[in-house]
XYZ file of C-alpha atoms in Angstrom:
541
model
C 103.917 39.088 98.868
C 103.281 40.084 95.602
C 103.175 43.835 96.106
C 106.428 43.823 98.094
C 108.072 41.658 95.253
C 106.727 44.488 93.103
C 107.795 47.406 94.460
C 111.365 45.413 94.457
C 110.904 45.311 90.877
C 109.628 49.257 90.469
C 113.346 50.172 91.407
C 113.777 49.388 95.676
C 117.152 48.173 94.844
C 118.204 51.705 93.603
C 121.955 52.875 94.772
C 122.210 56.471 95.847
C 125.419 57.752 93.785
C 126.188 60.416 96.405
C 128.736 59.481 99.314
C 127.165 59.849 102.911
C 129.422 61.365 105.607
C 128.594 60.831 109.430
C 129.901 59.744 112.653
C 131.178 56.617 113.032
C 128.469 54.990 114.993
C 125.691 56.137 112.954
C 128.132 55.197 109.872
C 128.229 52.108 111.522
C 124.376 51.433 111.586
C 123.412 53.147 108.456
C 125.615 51.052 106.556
C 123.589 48.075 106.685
C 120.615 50.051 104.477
C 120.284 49.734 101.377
C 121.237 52.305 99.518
C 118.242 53.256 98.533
C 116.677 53.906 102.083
C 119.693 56.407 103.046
C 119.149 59.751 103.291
C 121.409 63.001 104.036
C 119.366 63.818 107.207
C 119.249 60.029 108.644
C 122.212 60.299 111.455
C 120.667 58.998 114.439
C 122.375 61.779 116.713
C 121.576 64.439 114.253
C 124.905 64.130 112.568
C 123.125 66.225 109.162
C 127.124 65.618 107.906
C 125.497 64.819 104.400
C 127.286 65.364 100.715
C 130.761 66.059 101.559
C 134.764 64.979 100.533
C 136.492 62.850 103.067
C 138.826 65.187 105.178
C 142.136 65.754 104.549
C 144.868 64.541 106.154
C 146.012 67.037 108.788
C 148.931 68.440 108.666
C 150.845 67.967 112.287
C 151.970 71.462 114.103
C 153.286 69.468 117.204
C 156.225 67.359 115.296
C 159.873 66.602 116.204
C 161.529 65.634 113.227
C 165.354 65.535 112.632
C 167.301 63.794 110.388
C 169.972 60.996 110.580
C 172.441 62.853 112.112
C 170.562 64.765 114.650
C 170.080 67.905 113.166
C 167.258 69.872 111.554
C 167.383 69.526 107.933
C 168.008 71.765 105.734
C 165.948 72.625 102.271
C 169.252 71.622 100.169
C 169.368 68.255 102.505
C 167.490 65.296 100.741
C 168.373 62.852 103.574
C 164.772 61.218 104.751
C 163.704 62.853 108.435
C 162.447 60.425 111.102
C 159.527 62.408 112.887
C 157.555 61.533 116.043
C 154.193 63.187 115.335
C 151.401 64.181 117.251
C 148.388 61.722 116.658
C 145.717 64.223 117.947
C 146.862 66.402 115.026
C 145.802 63.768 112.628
C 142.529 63.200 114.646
C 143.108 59.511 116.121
C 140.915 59.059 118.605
C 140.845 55.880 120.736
C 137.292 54.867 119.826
C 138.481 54.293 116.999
C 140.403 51.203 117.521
C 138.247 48.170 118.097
C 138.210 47.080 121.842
C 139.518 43.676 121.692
C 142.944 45.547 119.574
C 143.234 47.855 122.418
C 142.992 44.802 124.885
C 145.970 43.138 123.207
C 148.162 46.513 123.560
C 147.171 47.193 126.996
C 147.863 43.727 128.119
C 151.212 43.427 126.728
C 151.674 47.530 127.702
C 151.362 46.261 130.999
C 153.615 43.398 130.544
C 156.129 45.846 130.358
C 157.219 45.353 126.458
C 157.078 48.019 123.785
C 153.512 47.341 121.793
C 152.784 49.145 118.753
C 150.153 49.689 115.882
C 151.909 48.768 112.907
C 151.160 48.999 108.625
C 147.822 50.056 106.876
C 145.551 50.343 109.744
C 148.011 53.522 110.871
C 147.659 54.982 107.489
C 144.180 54.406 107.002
C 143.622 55.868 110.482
C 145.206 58.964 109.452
C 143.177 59.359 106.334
C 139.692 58.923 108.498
C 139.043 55.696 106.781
C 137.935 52.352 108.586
C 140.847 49.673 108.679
C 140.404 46.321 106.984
C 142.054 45.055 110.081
C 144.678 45.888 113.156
C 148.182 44.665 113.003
C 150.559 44.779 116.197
C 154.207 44.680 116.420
C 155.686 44.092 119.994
C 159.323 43.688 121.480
C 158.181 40.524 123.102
C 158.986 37.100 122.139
C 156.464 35.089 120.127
C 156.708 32.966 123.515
C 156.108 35.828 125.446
C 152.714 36.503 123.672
C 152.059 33.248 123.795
C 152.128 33.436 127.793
C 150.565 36.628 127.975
C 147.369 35.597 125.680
C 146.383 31.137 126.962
C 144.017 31.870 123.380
C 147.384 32.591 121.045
C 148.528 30.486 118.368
C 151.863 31.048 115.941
C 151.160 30.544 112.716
C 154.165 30.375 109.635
C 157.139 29.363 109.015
C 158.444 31.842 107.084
C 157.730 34.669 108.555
C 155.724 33.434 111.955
C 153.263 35.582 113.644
C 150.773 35.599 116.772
C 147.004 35.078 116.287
C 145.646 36.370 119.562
C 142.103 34.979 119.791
C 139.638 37.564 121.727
C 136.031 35.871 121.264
C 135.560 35.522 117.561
C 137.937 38.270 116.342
C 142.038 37.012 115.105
C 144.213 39.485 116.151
C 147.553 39.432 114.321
C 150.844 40.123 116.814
C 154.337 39.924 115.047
C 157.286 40.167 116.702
C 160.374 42.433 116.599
C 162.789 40.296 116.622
C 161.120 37.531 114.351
C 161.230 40.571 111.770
C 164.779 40.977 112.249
C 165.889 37.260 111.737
C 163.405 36.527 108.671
C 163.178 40.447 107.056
C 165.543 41.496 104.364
C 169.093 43.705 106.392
C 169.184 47.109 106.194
C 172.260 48.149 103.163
C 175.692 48.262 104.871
C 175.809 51.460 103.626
C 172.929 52.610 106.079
C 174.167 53.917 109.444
C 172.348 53.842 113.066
C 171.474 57.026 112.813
C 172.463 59.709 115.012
C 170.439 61.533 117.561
C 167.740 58.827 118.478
C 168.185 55.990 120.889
C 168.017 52.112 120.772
C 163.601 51.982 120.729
C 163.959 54.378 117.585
C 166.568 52.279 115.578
C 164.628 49.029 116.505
C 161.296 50.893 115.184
C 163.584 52.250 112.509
C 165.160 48.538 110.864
C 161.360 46.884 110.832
C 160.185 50.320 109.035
C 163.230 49.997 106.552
C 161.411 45.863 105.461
C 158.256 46.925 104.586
C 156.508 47.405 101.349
C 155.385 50.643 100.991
C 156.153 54.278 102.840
C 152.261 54.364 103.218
C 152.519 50.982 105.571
C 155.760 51.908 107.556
C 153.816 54.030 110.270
C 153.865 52.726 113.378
C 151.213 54.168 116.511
C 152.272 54.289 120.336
C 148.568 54.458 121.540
C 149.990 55.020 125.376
C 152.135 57.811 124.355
C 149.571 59.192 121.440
C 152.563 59.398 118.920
C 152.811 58.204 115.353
C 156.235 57.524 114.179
C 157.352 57.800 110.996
C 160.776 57.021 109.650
C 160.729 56.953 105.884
C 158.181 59.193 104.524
C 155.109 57.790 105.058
C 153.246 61.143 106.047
C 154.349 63.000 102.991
C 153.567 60.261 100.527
C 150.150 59.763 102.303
C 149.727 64.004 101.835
C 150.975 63.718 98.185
C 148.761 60.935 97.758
C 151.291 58.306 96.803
C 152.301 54.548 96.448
C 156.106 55.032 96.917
C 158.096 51.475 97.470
C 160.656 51.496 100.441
C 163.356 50.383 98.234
C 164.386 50.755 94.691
C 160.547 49.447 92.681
C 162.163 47.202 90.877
C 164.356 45.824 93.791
C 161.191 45.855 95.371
C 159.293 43.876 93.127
C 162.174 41.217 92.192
C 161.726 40.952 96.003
C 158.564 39.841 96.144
C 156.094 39.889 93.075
C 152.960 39.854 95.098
C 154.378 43.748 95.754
C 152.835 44.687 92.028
C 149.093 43.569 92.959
C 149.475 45.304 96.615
C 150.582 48.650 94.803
C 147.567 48.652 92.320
C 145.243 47.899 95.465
C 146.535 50.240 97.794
C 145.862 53.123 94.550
C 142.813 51.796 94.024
C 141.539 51.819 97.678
C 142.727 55.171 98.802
C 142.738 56.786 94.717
C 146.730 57.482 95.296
C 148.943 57.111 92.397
C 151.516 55.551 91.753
C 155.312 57.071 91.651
C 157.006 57.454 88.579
C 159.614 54.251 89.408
C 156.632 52.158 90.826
C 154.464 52.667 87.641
C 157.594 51.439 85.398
C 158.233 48.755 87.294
C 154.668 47.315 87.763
C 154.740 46.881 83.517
C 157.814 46.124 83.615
C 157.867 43.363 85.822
C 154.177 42.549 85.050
C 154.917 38.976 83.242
C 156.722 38.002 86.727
C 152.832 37.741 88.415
C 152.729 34.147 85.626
C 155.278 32.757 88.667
C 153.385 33.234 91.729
C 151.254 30.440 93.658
C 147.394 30.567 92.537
C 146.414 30.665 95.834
C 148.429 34.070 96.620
C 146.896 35.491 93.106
C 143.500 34.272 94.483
C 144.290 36.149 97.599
C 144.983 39.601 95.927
C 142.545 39.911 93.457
C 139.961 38.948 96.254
C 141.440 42.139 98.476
C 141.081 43.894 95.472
C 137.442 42.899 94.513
C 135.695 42.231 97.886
C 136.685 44.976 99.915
C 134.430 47.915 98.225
C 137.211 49.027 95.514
C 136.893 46.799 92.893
C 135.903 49.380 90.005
C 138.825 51.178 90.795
C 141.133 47.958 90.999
C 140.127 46.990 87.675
C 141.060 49.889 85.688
C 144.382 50.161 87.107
C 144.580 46.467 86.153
C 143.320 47.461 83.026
C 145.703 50.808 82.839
C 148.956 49.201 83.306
C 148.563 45.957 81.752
C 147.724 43.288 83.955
C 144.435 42.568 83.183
C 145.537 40.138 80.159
C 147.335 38.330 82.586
C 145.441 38.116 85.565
C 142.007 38.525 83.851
C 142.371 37.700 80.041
C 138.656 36.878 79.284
C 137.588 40.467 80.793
C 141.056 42.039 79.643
C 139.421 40.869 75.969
C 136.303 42.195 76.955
C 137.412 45.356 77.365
C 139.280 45.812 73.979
C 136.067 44.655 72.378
C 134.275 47.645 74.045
C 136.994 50.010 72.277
C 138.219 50.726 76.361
C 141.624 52.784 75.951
C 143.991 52.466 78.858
C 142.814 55.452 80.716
C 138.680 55.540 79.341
C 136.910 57.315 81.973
C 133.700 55.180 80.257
C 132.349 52.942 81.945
C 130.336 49.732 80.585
C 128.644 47.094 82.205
C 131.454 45.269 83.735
C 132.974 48.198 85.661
C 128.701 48.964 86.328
C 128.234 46.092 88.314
C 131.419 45.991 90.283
C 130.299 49.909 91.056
C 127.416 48.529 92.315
C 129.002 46.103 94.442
C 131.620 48.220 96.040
C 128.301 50.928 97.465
C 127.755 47.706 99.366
C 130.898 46.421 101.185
C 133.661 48.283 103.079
C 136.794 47.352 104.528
C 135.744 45.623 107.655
C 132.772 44.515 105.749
C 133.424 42.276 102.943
C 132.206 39.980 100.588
C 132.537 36.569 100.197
C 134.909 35.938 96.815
C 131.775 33.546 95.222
C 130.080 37.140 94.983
C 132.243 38.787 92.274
C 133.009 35.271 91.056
C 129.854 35.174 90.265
C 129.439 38.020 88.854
C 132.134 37.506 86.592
C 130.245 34.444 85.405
C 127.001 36.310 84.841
C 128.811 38.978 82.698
C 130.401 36.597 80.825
C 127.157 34.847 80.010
C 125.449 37.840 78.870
C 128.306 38.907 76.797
C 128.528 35.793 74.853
C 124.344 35.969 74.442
C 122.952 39.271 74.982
C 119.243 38.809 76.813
C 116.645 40.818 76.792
C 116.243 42.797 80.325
C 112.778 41.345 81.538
C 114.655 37.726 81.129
C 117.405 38.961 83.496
C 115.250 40.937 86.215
C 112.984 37.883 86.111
C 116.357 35.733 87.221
C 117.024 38.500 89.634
C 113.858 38.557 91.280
C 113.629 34.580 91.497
C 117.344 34.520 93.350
C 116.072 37.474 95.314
C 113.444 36.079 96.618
C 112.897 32.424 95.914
C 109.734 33.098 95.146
C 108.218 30.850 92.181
C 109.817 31.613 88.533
C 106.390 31.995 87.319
C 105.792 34.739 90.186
C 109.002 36.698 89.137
C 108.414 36.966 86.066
C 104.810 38.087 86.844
C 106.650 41.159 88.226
C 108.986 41.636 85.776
C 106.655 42.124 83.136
C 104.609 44.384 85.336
C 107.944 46.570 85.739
C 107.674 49.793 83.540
C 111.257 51.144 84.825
C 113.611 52.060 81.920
C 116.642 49.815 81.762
C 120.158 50.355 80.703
C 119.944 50.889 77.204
C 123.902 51.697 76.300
C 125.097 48.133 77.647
C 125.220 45.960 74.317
C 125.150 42.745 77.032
C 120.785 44.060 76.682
C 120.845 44.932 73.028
C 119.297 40.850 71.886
C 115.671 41.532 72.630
C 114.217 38.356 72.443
C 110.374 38.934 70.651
C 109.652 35.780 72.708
C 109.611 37.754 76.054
C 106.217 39.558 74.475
C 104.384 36.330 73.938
C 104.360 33.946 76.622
C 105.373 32.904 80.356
C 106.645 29.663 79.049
C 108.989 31.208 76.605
C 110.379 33.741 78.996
C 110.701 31.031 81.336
C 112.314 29.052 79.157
C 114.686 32.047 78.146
C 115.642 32.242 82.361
C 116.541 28.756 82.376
C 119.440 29.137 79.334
C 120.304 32.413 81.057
C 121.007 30.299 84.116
C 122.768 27.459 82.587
C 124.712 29.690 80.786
C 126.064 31.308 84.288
C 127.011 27.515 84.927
C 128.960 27.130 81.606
C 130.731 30.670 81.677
C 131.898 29.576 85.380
C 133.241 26.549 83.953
C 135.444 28.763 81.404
C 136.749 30.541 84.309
C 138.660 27.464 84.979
C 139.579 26.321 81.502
C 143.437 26.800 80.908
C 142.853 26.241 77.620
C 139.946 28.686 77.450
C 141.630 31.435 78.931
C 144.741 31.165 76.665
C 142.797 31.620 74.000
C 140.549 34.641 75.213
C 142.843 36.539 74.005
C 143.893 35.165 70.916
C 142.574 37.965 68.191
C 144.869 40.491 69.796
C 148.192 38.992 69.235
C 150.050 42.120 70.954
C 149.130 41.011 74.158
C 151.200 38.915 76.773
C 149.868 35.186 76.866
C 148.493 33.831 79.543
C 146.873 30.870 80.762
C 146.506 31.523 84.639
C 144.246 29.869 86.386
C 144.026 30.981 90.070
C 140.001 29.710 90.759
C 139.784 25.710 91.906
C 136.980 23.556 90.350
C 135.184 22.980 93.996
C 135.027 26.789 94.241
C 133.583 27.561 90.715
C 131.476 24.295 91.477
C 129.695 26.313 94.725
C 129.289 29.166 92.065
C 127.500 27.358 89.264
C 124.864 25.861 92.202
C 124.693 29.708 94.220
C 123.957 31.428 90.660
C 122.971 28.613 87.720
C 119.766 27.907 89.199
C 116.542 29.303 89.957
C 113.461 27.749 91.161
C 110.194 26.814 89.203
C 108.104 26.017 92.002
C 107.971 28.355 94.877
C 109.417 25.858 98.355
C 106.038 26.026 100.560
C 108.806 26.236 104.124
C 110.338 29.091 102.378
C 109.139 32.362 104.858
C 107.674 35.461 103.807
C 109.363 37.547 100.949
C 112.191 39.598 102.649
C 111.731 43.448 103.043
C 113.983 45.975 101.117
C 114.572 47.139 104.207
C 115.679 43.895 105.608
C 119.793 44.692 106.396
C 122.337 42.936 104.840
C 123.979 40.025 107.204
C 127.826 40.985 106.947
C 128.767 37.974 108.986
C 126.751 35.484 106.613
C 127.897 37.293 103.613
C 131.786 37.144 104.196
C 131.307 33.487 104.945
C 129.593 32.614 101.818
C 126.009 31.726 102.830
C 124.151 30.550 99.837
C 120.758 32.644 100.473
C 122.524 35.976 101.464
C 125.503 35.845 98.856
C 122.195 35.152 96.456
C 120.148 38.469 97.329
C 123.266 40.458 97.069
C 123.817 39.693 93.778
C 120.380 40.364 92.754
C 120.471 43.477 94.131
C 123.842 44.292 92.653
C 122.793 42.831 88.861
C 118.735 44.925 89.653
C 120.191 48.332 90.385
C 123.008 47.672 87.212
C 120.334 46.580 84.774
C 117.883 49.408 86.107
C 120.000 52.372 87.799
C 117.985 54.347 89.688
C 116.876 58.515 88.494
């Protein structure tokens, strides 16, 4: 036990900083590793695809595209075309839809209705990337899928939708014609345009009510065509978060628009359009008006879905961080952090480290980066010396005996982080005794418990940042008590005496459980934060 524990501490949890290409089955597999156990050469079907960029979006050579009125466009005509493109041009392949997706098209295919791929999962499909999940648009009634699928249920008021059960997956069906009753109308100035039939102007109006260009793609699967009606396949080329309508229209609209924007940049490194950007600070105090719940929402797409570095310095580049986030926001000003600082600190270091473990369709539970706000916080209001946090990371790693962790962490002779200033308050204690270090673990953990606390202190967070008068106010508090409560129990406690049930120290190369992970289970969201809070503290060479 004690000489796996110890090669754990010698630097196992180290994070490879090079991205991995290679088919998407051995993708899928090789995922799981750590980090640290990847190589380039490790593609079970010899798939060497190693160091390389993601591939480019290809640009279609079979394409019809014409514009409103029928004709071809000309270069002085700024009039949007409506295309029907060629999805083997963009490389969509059939595999790559999950199975029980292409069971819900093919049953209501057969149904004889119009089915259709709808939103992000097109775009993200063109750019190579794995979907976070598969939304379908039919012509059927709700009804209709409701008789088609005996597991369906409609769910919303608002704006209802299917939820297609198929064994423990949720696919999402919306309707066309629910879209037209509850969706915004298309201006009176806008004409049925000329030179497509009745399917394209019904795919046309539900294009014209979304949010973005990037998410109004929509993908026949039976006919292989993508169709595009606003410009979706030029902003994805130019690598841009355009809004459908007028930003600020668009963001009036709905405000929970802003946070999509700054997620959908930071996921697929677009930028933003000159109207979007303005609008976003702009309209930035609006976010103070939305639901906690919907706030919770967002910033848990942003943070648990491997793009939360990213996500927070756009927050942190156009202002939102003091509203959403003030007690990092005044982090960040403390470290000196200019709007666009390429730097990085510890903060932005451990959400690094947590996006090289989740993806898309494999996320994290929200206690994870809750809690790792929590343990940030703590060290930056009492910096610790490093063998005092790898002893509480090998402890929640393992659940191995305090004494025994911090056994190892003495024994460690890896070089740790010295530039983050949360490490610069070397305690002399830490050279003297196990009791004092131990002692030193415990505060660290109870002062995980009282930063999550602050996390849902109104009055705290108004004040965080008070020194900085400049700023927008803000007293949002978007996390419940109950759920900072699980937080302060997964991450404020370690144990002293070693549980004589608990099995065998787990291997480094044990795989992470996605499944137990995006649920929240206590041991697994545990390990992953060691790991994450290990390789920050002692990046690998």
């Amino acid at each position: 036990m004690f000489n796996k524990l110890s090669s754990m501490a010698y630097g196992s949890f180290g994070v490879s900083s090079k991205a991995l290409v290679f088919c998407r089955p051995c993708y899928g597999s090789i995922r799981d590793l750590p980090f640290s156990l990847r190589t380039s050469t490790i593609g079970h079907c010899g798939c060497v695809g190693a160091i390389a960029a993601p591939r480019n979006v290809v640009k279609p050579r079979k394409e019809e595209s014409r514009d409103f009125s029928g004709a071809r466009r000309s270069n002085k005509d700024k009039s949007m075309p409506w295309k029907k493109l060629d999805a083997d041009e963009f490389g969509i392949q059939r595999s790559m839809i999950p199975d029980s997706t292409r069971m819900v098209l093919n049953k209501l295919k057969k149904k004889g209705f119009q089915v259709y791929l709808v939103g992000g999962c097109v775009r993200d499909l063109i750019l190579d990337r794995i979907p976070k999940d598969f939304d379908v648009i039919t012509t059927a009634e709700l009804k209709e899928v409701r008789k088609v699928f005996p597991r369906c249920q409609i769910v919303g008021r608002r704006f209802p939708i299917c939820h297609v059960y198929v064994d423990d997956i949720i696919i999402e069906v919306s309707s066309f014609s629910t879209s037209a009753r509850t969706g915004k109308a298309p201006s009176k100035n806008l004409r049925k345009p000329a030179g497509c039939d009745e399917r394209d102007y019904i795919r046309w109006k539900n294009c014209l009510q979304r949010d973005f260009t990037v998410n109004g793609l929509m993908f026949d699967l039976s006919e292989n065509v993508v169709y595009d009606y606003i410009g979706g396949v030029e902003d994805i080329r130019n690598s841009k978060v355009r809004t459908v309508s007028a930003a600020k229209l668009s963001f009036v609209e709905d405000t929970a628009r802003i946070l999509r924007a700054i997620r959908i940049a930071a996921r697929l490194g677009f930028s933003l359009t000159k109207d979007v950007a303005i609008s976003v600070k702009e309209l930035s105090s609006s976010l103070l008006r939305l639901d906690p719940s919907r706030i919770r929402m967002e910033i848990n797409y942003m943070l648990a879905y491997g793009s939360a570095e990213a996500s927070l310095r756009l927050l942190w580049r156009f202002g939102l961080m003091e509203i959403l986030l003030p007690i990092q926001a005044s982090y960040l000003v403390s470290q000196g952090f200019r709007r666009r600082d390429g730097r990085s600190n510890m903060l932005l270091s451990l959400f690094r480290n947590l996006d090289r473990l989740v993806a898309p369709d494999r996320p994290c539970n929200e206690f994870l980066w809750i809690g790792i706000l929590a343990f940030h916080k703590a060290l930056v209001d009492q910096p610790r010396d490093p063998t005092v946090v790898a002893s509480f990371c090998l402890a929640i790693y393992s659940e191995v005996s305090l004494s025994e962790a911090i056994a190892i962490a003495r024994s460690n002779s890896k070089q740790h982080n010295s530039h983050f200033q949360e490490l610069s308050g070397y305690e002399k204690d830490t050279a003297d005794s196990e009791s004092k270090i131990s002692q030193q673990v415990i505060k660290l953990a109870e002062s995980i418990r009282s930063a999550a606390r602050k996390l849902n202190d109104r009055d705290y967070i108004a004040n965080a940042m008070s020194e900085y008068p400049q700023a927008p106010g803000s007293d949002m508090v978007f996390l419940s008590r109950p759920m900072l409560e699980r937080v302060e129990k997964m991450f404020g406690s370690v144990r002293r005496k070693r549980n004589q049930e608990t099995e065998d120290v787990p291997s480094l190369e044990r795989r992470i459980n996605y499944k137990s992970l995006a649920l929240g289970d206590f041991h697994e969201t545990r390990r992953v934060f060691a790991r994450i809070v290990f390789d920050t503290i002692y990046p690998p060479t």
